[in-house]
PDB file of N, CA and C in Angstrom:
ATOM      1  N   UNK G 221       0.814  -1.198   0.000  1.00 84.00           N
ATOM      2  CA  UNK G 221       0.000   0.000   0.000  1.00 84.00           C
ATOM      3  C   UNK G 221       0.857   1.262   0.000  1.00 84.00           C
ATOM      4  N   UNK G 222       1.894   1.309   0.873  1.00 89.00           N
ATOM      5  CA  UNK G 222       2.795   2.459   0.902  1.00 89.00           C
ATOM      6  C   UNK G 222       4.219   1.995   0.640  1.00 89.00           C
ATOM      7  N   UNK G 223       4.994   2.878   0.022  1.00 88.00           N
ATOM      8  CA  UNK G 223       6.391   2.565  -0.281  1.00 88.00           C
ATOM      9  C   UNK G 223       7.267   3.721   0.181  1.00 88.00           C
ATOM     10  N   UNK G 224       8.404   3.406   0.774  1.00 88.00           N
ATOM     11  CA  UNK G 224       9.357   4.412   1.238  1.00 88.00           C
ATOM     12  C   UNK G 224       9.915   5.170   0.047  1.00 88.00           C
ATOM     13  N   UNK G 225      10.026   6.482   0.174  1.00 87.00           N
ATOM     14  CA  UNK G 225      10.636   7.301  -0.868  1.00 87.00           C
ATOM     15  C   UNK G 225      12.048   7.676  -0.433  1.00 87.00           C
ATOM     16  N   UNK G 226      12.750   8.394  -1.286  1.00 84.00           N
ATOM     17  CA  UNK G 226      14.118   8.801  -0.980  1.00 84.00           C
ATOM     18  C   UNK G 226      14.149   9.851   0.136  1.00 84.00           C
ATOM     19  N   UNK G 227      13.056  10.583   0.305  1.00 88.00           N
ATOM     20  CA  UNK G 227      13.004  11.612   1.336  1.00 88.00           C
ATOM     21  C   UNK G 227      12.759  10.986   2.711  1.00 88.00           C
ATOM     22  N   UNK G 228      13.343  11.590   3.720  1.00 88.00           N
ATOM     23  CA  UNK G 228      13.218  11.062   5.074  1.00 88.00           C
ATOM     24  C   UNK G 228      11.773  11.135   5.572  1.00 88.00           C
ATOM     25  N   UNK G 229      11.300  10.036   6.154  1.00 91.00           N
ATOM     26  CA  UNK G 229       9.957   9.936   6.737  1.00 91.00           C
ATOM     27  C   UNK G 229       8.836  10.167   5.730  1.00 91.00           C
ATOM     28  N   UNK G 230       9.107   9.956   4.457  1.00 95.00           N
ATOM     29  CA  UNK G 230       8.110  10.152   3.411  1.00 95.00           C
ATOM     30  C   UNK G 230       7.781   8.812   2.763  1.00 95.00           C
ATOM     31  N   UNK G 231       6.499   8.533   2.668  1.00 95.00           N
ATOM     32  CA  UNK G 231       6.024   7.274   2.106  1.00 95.00           C
ATOM     33  C   UNK G 231       4.966   7.565   1.050  1.00 95.00           C
ATOM     34  N   UNK G 232       5.127   6.965  -0.123  1.00 96.00           N
ATOM     35  CA  UNK G 232       4.203   7.180  -1.232  1.00 96.00           C
ATOM     36  C   UNK G 232       3.081   6.154  -1.178  1.00 96.00           C
ATOM     37  N   UNK G 233       1.854   6.632  -1.307  1.00 95.00           N
ATOM     38  CA  UNK G 233       0.700   5.756  -1.419  1.00 95.00           C
ATOM     39  C   UNK G 233       0.717   5.189  -2.838  1.00 95.00           C
ATOM     40  N   UNK G 234       0.751   3.884  -2.969  1.00 94.00           N
ATOM     41  CA  UNK G 234       0.865   3.251  -4.284  1.00 94.00           C
ATOM     42  C   UNK G 234      -0.475   3.147  -5.014  1.00 94.00           C
ATOM     43  N   UNK G 235      -1.552   3.095  -4.281  1.00 93.00           N
ATOM     44  CA  UNK G 235      -2.874   2.933  -4.887  1.00 93.00           C
ATOM     45  C   UNK G 235      -3.394   4.274  -5.401  1.00 93.00           C
ATOM     46  N   UNK G 236      -4.164   4.236  -6.485  1.00 93.00           N
ATOM     47  CA  UNK G 236      -4.758   5.477  -6.984  1.00 93.00           C
ATOM     48  C   UNK G 236      -6.144   5.721  -6.398  1.00 93.00           C
ATOM     49  N   UNK G 237      -6.672   4.720  -5.708  1.00 95.00           N
ATOM     50  CA  UNK G 237      -7.998   4.850  -5.111  1.00 95.00           C
ATOM     51  C   UNK G 237      -7.946   4.327  -3.675  1.00 95.00           C
ATOM     52  N   UNK G 238      -8.272   5.186  -2.725  1.00 95.00           N
ATOM     53  CA  UNK G 238      -8.315   4.793  -1.324  1.00 95.00           C
ATOM     54  C   UNK G 238      -9.771   4.725  -0.903  1.00 95.00           C
ATOM     55  N   UNK G 239     -10.232   3.516  -0.633  1.00 94.00           N
ATOM     56  CA  UNK G 239     -11.632   3.315  -0.268  1.00 94.00           C
ATOM     57  C   UNK G 239     -11.718   2.444   0.979  1.00 94.00           C
ATOM     58  N   UNK G 240     -12.926   2.064   1.320  1.00 92.00           N
ATOM     59  CA  UNK G 240     -13.148   1.281   2.531  1.00 92.00           C
ATOM     60  C   UNK G 240     -12.373  -0.035   2.493  1.00 92.00           C
ATOM     61  N   UNK G 241     -12.144  -0.583   1.315  1.00 92.00           N
ATOM     62  CA  UNK G 241     -11.438  -1.857   1.181  1.00 92.00           C
ATOM     63  C   UNK G 241      -9.930  -1.714   1.372  1.00 92.00           C
ATOM     64  N   UNK G 242      -9.391  -0.558   1.048  1.00 92.00           N
ATOM     65  CA  UNK G 242      -7.950  -0.353   1.204  1.00 92.00           C
ATOM     66  C   UNK G 242      -7.593   0.304   2.537  1.00 92.00           C
ATOM     67  N   UNK G 243      -8.590   0.741   3.290  1.00 93.00           N
ATOM     68  CA  UNK G 243      -8.340   1.432   4.555  1.00 93.00           C
ATOM     69  C   UNK G 243      -7.592   0.547   5.549  1.00 93.00           C
ATOM     70  N   UNK G 244      -7.947  -0.726   5.634  1.00 92.00           N
ATOM     71  CA  UNK G 244      -7.282  -1.628   6.588  1.00 92.00           C
ATOM     72  C   UNK G 244      -5.797  -1.783   6.256  1.00 92.00           C
ATOM     73  N   UNK G 245      -5.474  -1.934   4.974  1.00 94.00           N
ATOM     74  CA  UNK G 245      -4.072  -2.045   4.567  1.00 94.00           C
ATOM     75  C   UNK G 245      -3.297  -0.779   4.855  1.00 94.00           C
ATOM     76  N   UNK G 246      -3.932   0.368   4.622  1.00 94.00           N
ATOM     77  CA  UNK G 246      -3.284   1.644   4.906  1.00 94.00           C
ATOM     78  C   UNK G 246      -3.030   1.790   6.403  1.00 94.00           C
ATOM     79  N   UNK G 247      -4.005   1.406   7.206  1.00 94.00           N
ATOM     80  CA  UNK G 247      -3.830   1.498   8.657  1.00 94.00           C
ATOM     81  C   UNK G 247      -2.693   0.594   9.137  1.00 94.00           C
ATOM     82  N   UNK G 248      -2.610  -0.607   8.613  1.00 94.00           N
ATOM     83  CA  UNK G 248      -1.522  -1.518   8.986  1.00 94.00           C
ATOM     84  C   UNK G 248      -0.164  -0.933   8.640  1.00 94.00           C
ATOM     85  N   UNK G 249      -0.054  -0.377   7.426  1.00 94.00           N
ATOM     86  CA  UNK G 249       1.214   0.213   7.001  1.00 94.00           C
ATOM     87  C   UNK G 249       1.596   1.413   7.865  1.00 94.00           C
ATOM     88  N   UNK G 250       0.610   2.248   8.177  1.00 94.00           N
ATOM     89  CA  UNK G 250       0.882   3.425   9.004  1.00 94.00           C
ATOM     90  C   UNK G 250       1.302   3.010  10.415  1.00 94.00           C
ATOM     91  N   UNK G 251       0.670   1.992  10.957  1.00 92.00           N
ATOM     92  CA  UNK G 251       1.029   1.492  12.286  1.00 92.00           C
ATOM     93  C   UNK G 251       2.454   0.944  12.273  1.00 92.00           C
ATOM     94  N   UNK G 252       2.806   0.223  11.223  1.00 92.00           N
ATOM     95  CA  UNK G 252       4.155  -0.324  11.090  1.00 92.00           C
ATOM     96  C   UNK G 252       5.200   0.792  11.028  1.00 92.00           C
ATOM     97  N   UNK G 253       4.899   1.832  10.277  1.00 92.00           N
ATOM     98  CA  UNK G 253       5.823   2.974  10.163  1.00 92.00           C
ATOM     99  C   UNK G 253       5.951   3.671  11.513  1.00 92.00           C
ATOM    100  N   UNK G 254       4.831   3.876  12.189  1.00 89.00           N
ATOM    101  CA  UNK G 254       4.811   4.543  13.487  1.00 89.00           C
ATOM    102  C   UNK G 254       5.661   3.780  14.503  1.00 89.00           C
ATOM    103  N   UNK G 255       5.620   2.466  14.453  1.00 89.00           N
ATOM    104  CA  UNK G 255       6.367   1.638  15.397  1.00 89.00           C
ATOM    105  C   UNK G 255       7.874   1.712  15.176  1.00 89.00           C
ATOM    106  N   UNK G 256       8.297   2.254  14.047  1.00 88.00           N
ATOM    107  CA  UNK G 256       9.727   2.418  13.780  1.00 88.00           C
ATOM    108  C   UNK G 256      10.304   3.611  14.533  1.00 88.00           C
ATOM    109  N   UNK G 257       9.436   4.387  15.184  1.00 87.00           N
ATOM    110  CA  UNK G 257       9.914   5.498  15.994  1.00 87.00           C
ATOM    111  C   UNK G 257      10.098   6.802  15.250  1.00 87.00           C
ATOM    112  N   UNK G 258       9.329   7.047  14.203  1.00 89.00           N
ATOM    113  CA  UNK G 258       9.449   8.301  13.459  1.00 89.00           C
ATOM    114  C   UNK G 258       8.882   9.455  14.284  1.00 89.00           C
ATOM    115  N   UNK G 259       9.380  10.660  14.033  1.00 91.00           N
ATOM    116  CA  UNK G 259       8.848  11.841  14.698  1.00 91.00           C
ATOM    117  C   UNK G 259       7.929  12.630  13.776  1.00 91.00           C
ATOM    118  N   UNK G 260       7.983  12.317  12.500  1.00 93.00           N
ATOM    119  CA  UNK G 260       7.079  12.926  11.538  1.00 93.00           C
ATOM    120  C   UNK G 260       6.837  11.921  10.409  1.00 93.00           C
ATOM    121  N   UNK G 261       5.658  12.002   9.819  1.00 94.00           N
ATOM    122  CA  UNK G 261       5.282  11.088   8.752  1.00 94.00           C
ATOM    123  C   UNK G 261       4.609  11.891   7.652  1.00 94.00           C
ATOM    124  N   UNK G 262       5.159  11.783   6.452  1.00 95.00           N
ATOM    125  CA  UNK G 262       4.608  12.471   5.292  1.00 95.00           C
ATOM    126  C   UNK G 262       4.096  11.421   4.320  1.00 95.00           C
ATOM    127  N   UNK G 263       2.812  11.490   3.998  1.00 96.00           N
ATOM    128  CA  UNK G 263       2.222  10.570   3.041  1.00 96.00           C
ATOM    129  C   UNK G 263       2.100  11.278   1.695  1.00 96.00           C
ATOM    130  N   UNK G 264       2.801  10.745   0.713  1.00 97.00           N
ATOM    131  CA  UNK G 264       2.808  11.305  -0.637  1.00 97.00           C
ATOM    132  C   UNK G 264       1.584  10.791  -1.390  1.00 97.00           C
ATOM    133  N   UNK G 265       0.672  11.685  -1.691  1.00 96.00           N
ATOM    134  CA  UNK G 265      -0.579  11.349  -2.365  1.00 96.00           C
ATOM    135  C   UNK G 265      -0.515  11.593  -3.867  1.00 96.00           C
ATOM    136  N   UNK G 266       0.661  11.650  -4.468  1.00 95.00           N
ATOM    137  CA  UNK G 266       0.776  11.982  -5.889  1.00 95.00           C
ATOM    138  C   UNK G 266       0.075  10.967  -6.794  1.00 95.00           C
ATOM    139  N   UNK G 267      -0.065   9.709  -6.364  1.00 95.00           N
ATOM    140  CA  UNK G 267      -0.750   8.696  -7.170  1.00 95.00           C
ATOM    141  C   UNK G 267      -2.252   8.633  -6.899  1.00 95.00           C
ATOM    142  N   UNK G 268      -2.693   9.222  -5.800  1.00 96.00           N
ATOM    143  CA  UNK G 268      -4.077   9.071  -5.350  1.00 96.00           C
ATOM    144  C   UNK G 268      -5.010   9.996  -6.124  1.00 96.00           C
ATOM    145  N   UNK G 269      -6.061   9.391  -6.692  1.00 95.00           N
ATOM    146  CA  UNK G 269      -7.055  10.155  -7.447  1.00 95.00           C
ATOM    147  C   UNK G 269      -8.394  10.249  -6.721  1.00 95.00           C
ATOM    148  N   UNK G 270      -8.678   9.263  -5.859  1.00 95.00           N
ATOM    149  CA  UNK G 270      -9.946   9.229  -5.127  1.00 95.00           C
ATOM    150  C   UNK G 270      -9.702   8.807  -3.687  1.00 95.00           C
ATOM    151  N   UNK G 271     -10.430   9.458  -2.758  1.00 95.00           N
ATOM    152  CA  UNK G 271     -10.334   9.132  -1.341  1.00 95.00           C
ATOM    153  C   UNK G 271     -11.745   9.054  -0.786  1.00 95.00           C
ATOM    154  N   UNK G 272     -12.036   7.965  -0.077  1.00 95.00           N
ATOM    155  CA  UNK G 272     -13.365   7.810   0.521  1.00 95.00           C
ATOM    156  C   UNK G 272     -13.410   8.480   1.889  1.00 95.00           C
ATOM    157  N   UNK G 273     -14.607   8.667   2.385  1.00 94.00           N
ATOM    158  CA  UNK G 273     -14.779   9.269   3.703  1.00 94.00           C
ATOM    159  C   UNK G 273     -14.197   8.375   4.796  1.00 94.00           C
ATOM    160  N   UNK G 274     -14.225   7.065   4.592  1.00 94.00           N
ATOM    161  CA  UNK G 274     -13.652   6.163   5.599  1.00 94.00           C
ATOM    162  C   UNK G 274     -12.146   6.366   5.722  1.00 94.00           C
ATOM    163  N   UNK G 275     -11.467   6.616   4.627  1.00 96.00           N
ATOM    164  CA  UNK G 275     -10.022   6.856   4.672  1.00 96.00           C
ATOM    165  C   UNK G 275      -9.737   8.226   5.288  1.00 96.00           C
ATOM    166  N   UNK G 276     -10.559   9.220   4.970  1.00 95.00           N
ATOM    167  CA  UNK G 276     -10.379  10.529   5.601  1.00 95.00           C
ATOM    168  C   UNK G 276     -10.552  10.413   7.116  1.00 95.00           C
ATOM    169  N   UNK G 277     -11.534   9.633   7.535  1.00 95.00           N
ATOM    170  CA  UNK G 277     -11.726   9.396   8.963  1.00 95.00           C
ATOM    171  C   UNK G 277     -10.534   8.709   9.588  1.00 95.00           C
ATOM    172  N   UNK G 278      -9.977   7.728   8.897  1.00 95.00           N
ATOM    173  CA  UNK G 278      -8.785   7.028   9.376  1.00 95.00           C
ATOM    174  C   UNK G 278      -7.616   8.001   9.524  1.00 95.00           C
ATOM    175  N   UNK G 279      -7.406   8.856   8.521  1.00 96.00           N
ATOM    176  CA  UNK G 279      -6.309   9.815   8.572  1.00 96.00           C
ATOM    177  C   UNK G 279      -6.476  10.793   9.727  1.00 96.00           C
ATOM    178  N   UNK G 280      -7.702  11.239   9.972  1.00 95.00           N
ATOM    179  CA  UNK G 280      -7.952  12.142  11.095  1.00 95.00           C
ATOM    180  C   UNK G 280      -7.694  11.442  12.424  1.00 95.00           C
ATOM    181  N   UNK G 281      -8.135  10.210  12.528  1.00 95.00           N
ATOM    182  CA  UNK G 281      -7.916   9.433  13.746  1.00 95.00           C
ATOM    183  C   UNK G 281      -6.422   9.235  13.995  1.00 95.00           C
ATOM    184  N   UNK G 282      -5.685   8.831  12.956  1.00 95.00           N
ATOM    185  CA  UNK G 282      -4.245   8.617  13.098  1.00 95.00           C
ATOM    186  C   UNK G 282      -3.531   9.913  13.452  1.00 95.00           C
ATOM    187  N   UNK G 283      -3.953  11.013  12.856  1.00 95.00           N
ATOM    188  CA  UNK G 283      -3.341  12.316  13.152  1.00 95.00           C
ATOM    189  C   UNK G 283      -3.517  12.627  14.639  1.00 95.00           C
ATOM    190  N   UNK G 284      -4.713  12.400  15.168  1.00 94.00           N
ATOM    191  CA  UNK G 284      -5.003  12.668  16.570  1.00 94.00           C
ATOM    192  C   UNK G 284      -4.143  11.782  17.480  1.00 94.00           C
ATOM    193  N   UNK G 285      -4.079  10.485  17.173  1.00 93.00           N
ATOM    194  CA  UNK G 285      -3.285   9.544  17.972  1.00 93.00           C
ATOM    195  C   UNK G 285      -1.803   9.894  17.902  1.00 93.00           C
ATOM    196  N   UNK G 286      -1.309  10.171  16.703  1.00 93.00           N
ATOM    197  CA  UNK G 286       0.106  10.484  16.543  1.00 93.00           C
ATOM    198  C   UNK G 286       0.478  11.780  17.268  1.00 93.00           C
ATOM    199  N   UNK G 287      -0.403  12.765  17.187  1.00 93.00           N
ATOM    200  CA  UNK G 287      -0.105  14.046  17.823  1.00 93.00           C
ATOM    201  C   UNK G 287       0.072  13.868  19.330  1.00 93.00           C
ATOM    202  N   UNK G 288      -0.727  12.996  19.934  1.00 94.00           N
ATOM    203  CA  UNK G 288      -0.594  12.723  21.370  1.00 94.00           C
ATOM    204  C   UNK G 288       0.751  12.089  21.701  1.00 94.00           C
ATOM    205  N   UNK G 289       1.345  11.423  20.710  1.00 92.00           N
ATOM    206  CA  UNK G 289       2.654  10.779  20.887  1.00 92.00           C
ATOM    207  C   UNK G 289       3.810  11.669  20.412  1.00 92.00           C
ATOM    208  N   UNK G 290       3.494  12.896  19.974  1.00 93.00           N
ATOM    209  CA  UNK G 290       4.517  13.821  19.516  1.00 93.00           C
ATOM    210  C   UNK G 290       4.953  13.605  18.079  1.00 93.00           C
ATOM    211  N   UNK G 291       4.125  12.918  17.282  1.00 93.00           N
ATOM    212  CA  UNK G 291       4.448  12.643  15.885  1.00 93.00           C
ATOM    213  C   UNK G 291       3.537  13.464  14.984  1.00 93.00           C
ATOM    214  N   UNK G 292       4.117  14.100  13.977  1.00 95.00           N
ATOM    215  CA  UNK G 292       3.355  14.890  13.010  1.00 95.00           C
ATOM    216  C   UNK G 292       2.984  14.026  11.817  1.00 95.00           C
ATOM    217  N   UNK G 293       1.772  14.205  11.294  1.00 95.00           N
ATOM    218  CA  UNK G 293       1.305  13.491  10.106  1.00 95.00           C
ATOM    219  C   UNK G 293       0.799  14.519   9.107  1.00 95.00           C
ATOM    220  N   UNK G 294       1.337  14.481   7.892  1.00 95.00           N
ATOM    221  CA  UNK G 294       0.912  15.406   6.844  1.00 95.00           C
ATOM    222  C   UNK G 294       0.771  14.681   5.512  1.00 95.00           C
ATOM    223  N   UNK G 295      -0.121  15.187   4.688  1.00 96.00           N
ATOM    224  CA  UNK G 295      -0.281  14.704   3.325  1.00 96.00           C
ATOM    225  C   UNK G 295       0.436  15.683   2.410  1.00 96.00           C
ATOM    226  N   UNK G 296       1.200  15.159   1.452  1.00 96.00           N
ATOM    227  CA  UNK G 296       1.898  16.011   0.492  1.00 96.00           C
ATOM    228  C   UNK G 296       1.558  15.558  -0.923  1.00 96.00           C
ATOM    229  N   UNK G 297       1.778  16.443  -1.869  1.00 96.00           N
ATOM    230  CA  UNK G 297       1.529  16.181  -3.297  1.00 96.00           C
ATOM    231  C   UNK G 297       0.098  15.705  -3.549  1.00 96.00           C
ATOM    232  N   UNK G 298      -0.844  16.363  -2.909  1.00 97.00           N
ATOM    233  CA  UNK G 298      -2.254  16.018  -3.046  1.00 97.00           C
ATOM    234  C   UNK G 298      -2.813  16.702  -4.280  1.00 97.00           C
ATOM    235  N   UNK G 299      -3.537  15.932  -5.114  1.00 95.00           N
ATOM    236  CA  UNK G 299      -4.055  16.516  -6.350  1.00 95.00           C
ATOM    237  C   UNK G 299      -5.128  17.559  -6.035  1.00 95.00           C
ATOM    238  N   UNK G 300      -5.368  18.490  -6.962  1.00 96.00           N
ATOM    239  CA  UNK G 300      -6.297  19.596  -6.723  1.00 96.00           C
ATOM    240  C   UNK G 300      -7.726  19.168  -6.364  1.00 96.00           C
ATOM    241  N   UNK G 301      -8.200  18.062  -6.929  1.00 95.00           N
ATOM    242  CA  UNK G 301      -9.563  17.616  -6.621  1.00 95.00           C
ATOM    243  C   UNK G 301      -9.689  17.207  -5.156  1.00 95.00           C
ATOM    244  N   UNK G 302      -8.710  16.489  -4.656  1.00 95.00           N
ATOM    245  CA  UNK G 302      -8.737  16.073  -3.258  1.00 95.00           C
ATOM    246  C   UNK G 302      -8.505  17.281  -2.353  1.00 95.00           C
ATOM    247  N   UNK G 303      -7.650  18.196  -2.768  1.00 96.00           N
ATOM    248  CA  UNK G 303      -7.440  19.422  -2.002  1.00 96.00           C
ATOM    249  C   UNK G 303      -8.752  20.198  -1.863  1.00 96.00           C
ATOM    250  N   UNK G 304      -9.527  20.213  -2.920  1.00 95.00           N
ATOM    251  CA  UNK G 304     -10.812  20.922  -2.904  1.00 95.00           C
ATOM    252  C   UNK G 304     -11.761  20.279  -1.884  1.00 95.00           C
ATOM    253  N   UNK G 305     -11.781  18.954  -1.842  1.00 94.00           N
ATOM    254  CA  UNK G 305     -12.618  18.241  -0.870  1.00 94.00           C
ATOM    255  C   UNK G 305     -12.162  18.568   0.545  1.00 94.00           C
ATOM    256  N   UNK G 306     -10.850  18.542   0.768  1.00 95.00           N
ATOM    257  CA  UNK G 306     -10.318  18.852   2.098  1.00 95.00           C
ATOM    258  C   UNK G 306     -10.653  20.290   2.497  1.00 95.00           C
ATOM    259  N   UNK G 307     -10.624  21.188   1.531  1.00 95.00           N
ATOM    260  CA  UNK G 307     -10.952  22.586   1.820  1.00 95.00           C
ATOM    261  C   UNK G 307     -12.425  22.722   2.193  1.00 95.00           C
ATOM    262  N   UNK G 308     -13.311  22.045   1.455  1.00 95.00           N
ATOM    263  CA  UNK G 308     -14.744  22.086   1.754  1.00 95.00           C
ATOM    264  C   UNK G 308     -15.014  21.557   3.158  1.00 95.00           C
ATOM    265  N   UNK G 309     -14.298  20.513   3.548  1.00 93.00           N
ATOM    266  CA  UNK G 309     -14.464  19.911   4.865  1.00 93.00           C
ATOM    267  C   UNK G 309     -13.675  20.647   5.953  1.00 93.00           C
ATOM    268  N   UNK G 310     -12.987  21.716   5.550  1.00 94.00           N
ATOM    269  CA  UNK G 310     -12.167  22.504   6.456  1.00 94.00           C
ATOM    270  C   UNK G 310     -11.050  21.679   7.101  1.00 94.00           C
ATOM    271  N   UNK G 311     -10.479  20.770   6.314  1.00 93.00           N
ATOM    272  CA  UNK G 311      -9.400  19.900   6.783  1.00 93.00           C
ATOM    273  C   UNK G 311      -8.064  20.215   6.109  1.00 93.00           C
ATOM    274  N   UNK G 312      -8.067  21.135   5.151  1.00 90.00           N
ATOM    275  CA  UNK G 312      -6.832  21.399   4.410  1.00 90.00           C
ATOM    276  C   UNK G 312      -5.721  21.919   5.316  1.00 90.00           C
ATOM    277  N   UNK G 313      -6.005  22.773   6.253  1.00 90.00           N
ATOM    278  CA  UNK G 313      -4.981  23.272   7.166  1.00 90.00           C
ATOM    279  C   UNK G 313      -4.558  22.246   8.201  1.00 90.00           C
ATOM    280  N   UNK G 314      -5.380  21.236   8.386  1.00 91.00           N
ATOM    281  CA  UNK G 314      -5.120  20.216   9.397  1.00 91.00           C
ATOM    282  C   UNK G 314      -4.286  19.066   8.852  1.00 91.00           C
ATOM    283  N   UNK G 315      -4.550  18.679   7.595  1.00 92.00           N
ATOM    284  CA  UNK G 315      -3.871  17.507   7.021  1.00 92.00           C
ATOM    285  C   UNK G 315      -2.787  17.850   6.012  1.00 92.00           C
ATOM    286  N   UNK G 316      -2.913  18.992   5.339  1.00 93.00           N
ATOM    287  CA  UNK G 316      -1.947  19.321   4.287  1.00 93.00           C
ATOM    288  C   UNK G 316      -0.764  20.068   4.848  1.00 93.00           C
ATOM    289  N   UNK G 317       0.379  19.850   4.241  1.00 76.00           N
ATOM    290  CA  UNK G 317       1.593  20.546   4.662  1.00 76.00           C
ATOM    291  C   UNK G 317       1.667  21.876   3.978  1.00 76.00           C
TER     292      UNK G 317
END
């Protein structure tokens, strides 16, 4: 689901569609990364074209949990359509870098 990039603490989402079926795999990968002791986590959304509400909920939940542990979570390289959705939901300042 996610692959390490050359940049530190940056992981690229390999799927172009994040839905209820891929949410469990994404959560497992994020938990695995978190257990490595990172202080910040950047998810590269350059391949992602669609995001379901269940995945947005997962990202918000993980952001809240990570913040309590002193870890930052941000989405980078988000396409304009998804940015527009995040802006409508007033989440762009919360999730985007």
